[in-house]
């Protein structure tokens, strides 16, 4: 009894299969990387020399040191944004509107709340009418085992 794979006639591979195999062997063999390895150090040196001329002869470490001494977006924004916190507390079945107010001269651009025990829901989350705080309408389920407490947050900008 002959095995089925012995009696089969070999078929020619499709062009797609040939291309896929070539790509696989090139990727696994790394022949392109081996050819380019010898030329990379020369190209790097030429690029560094060209860049040094464009940057007034300064090294990259000198440029980084000068740039880090300058005030940047992160250092300027840090003084403009603050987070104000508050607390909410409701008994089972209770619901009300809570507000966290920003400092004078600040506007609320976002906010949120947390529920450590999972019995509350926020149905509305919005800035106050004058924009000076963040409001949240919170409801506690009737199945809550007593008074629920959580945090409130407002993101404020100057």
mmCIF file of C-alpha atoms in Angstrom:
data_model
loop_
_atom_site.group_PDB
_atom_site.id
_atom_site.type_symbol
_atom_site.label_atom_id
_atom_site.label_comp_id
_atom_site.label_asym_id
_atom_site.label_seq_id
_atom_site.Cartn_x
_atom_site.Cartn_y
_atom_site.Cartn_z
ATOM 1 C CA UNK A 1 0.000 0.000 0.000
ATOM 2 C CA UNK A 2 1.444 3.302 -1.067
ATOM 3 C CA UNK A 3 1.206 6.416 1.092
ATOM 4 C CA UNK A 4 -0.895 9.179 -0.537
ATOM 5 C CA UNK A 5 1.947 11.707 -0.484
ATOM 6 C CA UNK A 6 4.228 9.393 -2.466
ATOM 7 C CA UNK A 7 1.802 8.965 -5.337
ATOM 8 C CA UNK A 8 1.122 12.679 -5.652
ATOM 9 C CA UNK A 9 2.791 14.513 -8.429
ATOM 10 C CA UNK A 10 4.845 17.545 -7.377
ATOM 11 C CA UNK A 11 3.314 20.831 -8.498
ATOM 12 C CA UNK A 12 5.145 23.994 -9.390
ATOM 13 C CA UNK A 13 5.021 26.670 -6.672
ATOM 14 C CA UNK A 14 2.967 29.764 -7.347
ATOM 15 C CA UNK A 15 4.738 33.101 -7.890
ATOM 16 C CA UNK A 16 3.317 34.403 -4.613
ATOM 17 C CA UNK A 17 4.830 31.459 -2.732
ATOM 18 C CA UNK A 18 8.244 32.038 -4.335
ATOM 19 C CA UNK A 19 8.221 35.729 -3.410
ATOM 20 C CA UNK A 20 7.140 34.922 0.150
ATOM 21 C CA UNK A 21 9.965 32.400 0.544
ATOM 22 C CA UNK A 22 12.551 34.857 -0.794
ATOM 23 C CA UNK A 23 11.328 37.510 1.636
ATOM 24 C CA UNK A 24 11.484 35.003 4.495
ATOM 25 C CA UNK A 25 15.069 33.959 3.730
ATOM 26 C CA UNK A 26 16.237 37.552 3.325
ATOM 27 C CA UNK A 27 14.621 38.517 6.622
ATOM 28 C CA UNK A 28 16.071 35.535 8.463
ATOM 29 C CA UNK A 29 19.487 35.713 6.821
ATOM 30 C CA UNK A 30 20.046 39.415 7.285
ATOM 31 C CA UNK A 31 22.056 39.681 4.072
ATOM 32 C CA UNK A 32 20.968 43.254 3.460
ATOM 33 C CA UNK A 33 22.190 44.246 6.916
ATOM 34 C CA UNK A 34 25.538 42.536 6.346
ATOM 35 C CA UNK A 35 26.152 44.465 3.132
ATOM 36 C CA UNK A 36 25.192 47.824 4.635
ATOM 37 C CA UNK A 37 27.190 47.346 7.858
ATOM 38 C CA UNK A 38 30.452 48.399 6.271
ATOM 39 C CA UNK A 39 29.033 51.630 4.859
ATOM 40 C CA UNK A 40 27.103 52.788 7.937
ATOM 41 C CA UNK A 41 30.085 54.123 9.946
ATOM 42 C CA UNK A 42 31.228 56.232 6.985
ATOM 43 C CA UNK A 43 27.727 57.603 6.448
ATOM 44 C CA UNK A 44 27.347 58.393 10.163
ATOM 45 C CA UNK A 45 30.617 60.287 10.268
ATOM 46 C CA UNK A 46 29.710 62.293 7.177
ATOM 47 C CA UNK A 47 26.272 63.106 8.570
ATOM 48 C CA UNK A 48 27.677 64.164 11.953
ATOM 49 C CA UNK A 49 30.273 66.390 10.322
ATOM 50 C CA UNK A 50 27.622 68.008 8.122
ATOM 51 C CA UNK A 51 25.286 68.551 11.083
ATOM 52 C CA UNK A 52 28.100 70.012 13.195
ATOM 53 C CA UNK A 53 28.752 72.611 10.495
ATOM 54 C CA UNK A 54 25.044 73.521 10.409
ATOM 55 C CA UNK A 55 24.892 73.847 14.206
ATOM 56 C CA UNK A 56 27.901 76.110 14.565
ATOM 57 C CA UNK A 57 30.354 73.382 15.543
ATOM 58 C CA UNK A 58 28.488 72.425 18.736
ATOM 59 C CA UNK A 59 28.248 68.814 19.817
ATOM 60 C CA UNK A 60 24.903 67.182 20.411
ATOM 61 C CA UNK A 61 25.482 67.153 24.188
ATOM 62 C CA UNK A 62 26.108 70.921 24.141
ATOM 63 C CA UNK A 63 22.906 71.508 22.187
ATOM 64 C CA UNK A 64 20.883 69.318 24.578
ATOM 65 C CA UNK A 65 22.313 71.148 27.601
ATOM 66 C CA UNK A 66 21.369 74.533 26.128
ATOM 67 C CA UNK A 67 17.877 73.346 25.205
ATOM 68 C CA UNK A 68 17.178 71.904 28.653
ATOM 69 C CA UNK A 69 18.073 75.220 30.283
ATOM 70 C CA UNK A 70 15.378 77.037 28.301
ATOM 71 C CA UNK A 71 11.792 77.154 29.567
ATOM 72 C CA UNK A 72 9.643 74.778 27.566
ATOM 73 C CA UNK A 73 5.996 73.870 27.204
ATOM 74 C CA UNK A 74 6.028 71.398 30.110
ATOM 75 C CA UNK A 75 7.499 73.870 32.575
ATOM 76 C CA UNK A 76 5.119 76.656 31.511
ATOM 77 C CA UNK A 77 1.967 74.524 31.581
ATOM 78 C CA UNK A 78 2.729 73.029 34.987
ATOM 79 C CA UNK A 79 2.013 76.376 36.629
ATOM 80 C CA UNK A 80 -1.238 76.846 34.717
ATOM 81 C CA UNK A 81 -3.035 73.572 35.497
ATOM 82 C CA UNK A 82 -4.195 72.343 38.896
ATOM 83 C CA UNK A 83 -6.548 69.649 40.192
ATOM 84 C CA UNK A 84 -9.021 70.499 42.942
ATOM 85 C CA UNK A 85 -10.589 67.707 44.977
ATOM 86 C CA UNK A 86 -13.725 67.250 47.028
ATOM 87 C CA UNK A 87 -15.823 64.478 48.530
ATOM 88 C CA UNK A 88 -19.352 63.208 48.006
ATOM 89 C CA UNK A 89 -21.493 61.260 50.466
ATOM 90 C CA UNK A 90 -24.951 59.764 49.903
ATOM 91 C CA UNK A 91 -27.178 57.195 51.572
ATOM 92 C CA UNK A 92 -28.922 54.333 49.734
ATOM 93 C CA UNK A 93 -31.340 55.636 47.084
ATOM 94 C CA UNK A 94 -29.996 59.196 47.407
ATOM 95 C CA UNK A 95 -29.063 61.515 44.569
ATOM 96 C CA UNK A 96 -27.849 65.094 44.312
ATOM 97 C CA UNK A 97 -25.609 67.494 42.400
ATOM 98 C CA UNK A 98 -22.056 67.977 43.695
ATOM 99 C CA UNK A 99 -19.631 70.730 42.639
ATOM 100 C CA UNK A 100 -15.867 71.118 42.973
ATOM 101 C CA UNK A 101 -14.858 74.774 42.646
ATOM 102 C CA UNK A 102 -11.592 76.044 41.173
ATOM 103 C CA UNK A 103 -9.518 78.808 42.753
ATOM 104 C CA UNK A 104 -10.388 82.435 41.922
ATOM 105 C CA UNK A 105 -9.450 83.340 38.369
ATOM 106 C CA UNK A 106 -9.395 79.716 37.179
ATOM 107 C CA UNK A 107 -11.768 77.856 34.865
ATOM 108 C CA UNK A 108 -12.726 74.182 35.053
ATOM 109 C CA UNK A 109 -11.923 72.275 31.858
ATOM 110 C CA UNK A 110 -12.642 68.760 33.095
ATOM 111 C CA UNK A 111 -13.480 66.700 36.101
ATOM 112 C CA UNK A 112 -14.634 63.392 37.426
ATOM 113 C CA UNK A 113 -15.536 61.303 40.431
ATOM 114 C CA UNK A 114 -14.823 57.920 41.939
ATOM 115 C CA UNK A 115 -16.938 55.310 43.675
ATOM 116 C CA UNK A 116 -14.803 52.915 45.739
ATOM 117 C CA UNK A 117 -17.668 50.498 46.461
ATOM 118 C CA UNK A 118 -19.488 50.451 43.113
ATOM 119 C CA UNK A 119 -22.976 51.465 44.265
ATOM 120 C CA UNK A 120 -23.115 54.937 42.677
ATOM 121 C CA UNK A 121 -23.679 56.290 39.155
ATOM 122 C CA UNK A 122 -23.012 59.704 37.660
ATOM 123 C CA UNK A 123 -25.800 60.786 35.330
ATOM 124 C CA UNK A 124 -24.451 64.194 34.417
ATOM 125 C CA UNK A 125 -20.889 65.505 34.388
ATOM 126 C CA UNK A 126 -20.369 69.136 33.261
ATOM 127 C CA UNK A 127 -18.822 72.530 33.993
ATOM 128 C CA UNK A 128 -20.748 74.882 36.270
ATOM 129 C CA UNK A 129 -22.763 77.652 34.600
ATOM 130 C CA UNK A 130 -20.013 80.256 35.166
ATOM 131 C CA UNK A 131 -17.189 77.809 34.361
ATOM 132 C CA UNK A 132 -15.535 78.139 37.765
ATOM 133 C CA UNK A 133 -16.167 74.530 38.829
ATOM 134 C CA UNK A 134 -17.100 71.021 37.748
ATOM 135 C CA UNK A 135 -20.515 69.519 38.556
ATOM 136 C CA UNK A 136 -21.578 65.881 38.857
ATOM 137 C CA UNK A 137 -25.079 64.489 39.489
ATOM 138 C CA UNK A 138 -24.519 61.310 41.498
ATOM 139 C CA UNK A 139 -27.072 58.656 42.463
ATOM 140 C CA UNK A 140 -26.550 55.770 44.893
ATOM 141 C CA UNK A 141 -28.437 52.513 44.345
ATOM 142 C CA UNK A 142 -31.071 51.398 46.837
ATOM 143 C CA UNK A 143 -29.150 48.146 47.413
ATOM 144 C CA UNK A 144 -26.128 50.001 48.855
ATOM 145 C CA UNK A 145 -25.191 48.795 52.320
ATOM 146 C CA UNK A 146 -25.208 52.184 54.013
ATOM 147 C CA UNK A 147 -23.825 55.625 53.258
ATOM 148 C CA UNK A 148 -21.434 55.707 50.291
ATOM 149 C CA UNK A 149 -18.458 58.100 50.084
ATOM 150 C CA UNK A 150 -16.231 58.954 47.127
ATOM 151 C CA UNK A 151 -13.973 61.586 45.627
ATOM 152 C CA UNK A 152 -14.684 64.487 43.289
ATOM 153 C CA UNK A 153 -12.150 66.134 40.949
ATOM 154 C CA UNK A 154 -11.951 69.284 38.855
ATOM 155 C CA UNK A 155 -9.143 70.098 36.415
ATOM 156 C CA UNK A 156 -8.625 73.858 36.524
ATOM 157 C CA UNK A 157 -6.573 76.219 34.333
ATOM 158 C CA UNK A 158 -5.526 79.843 34.869
#
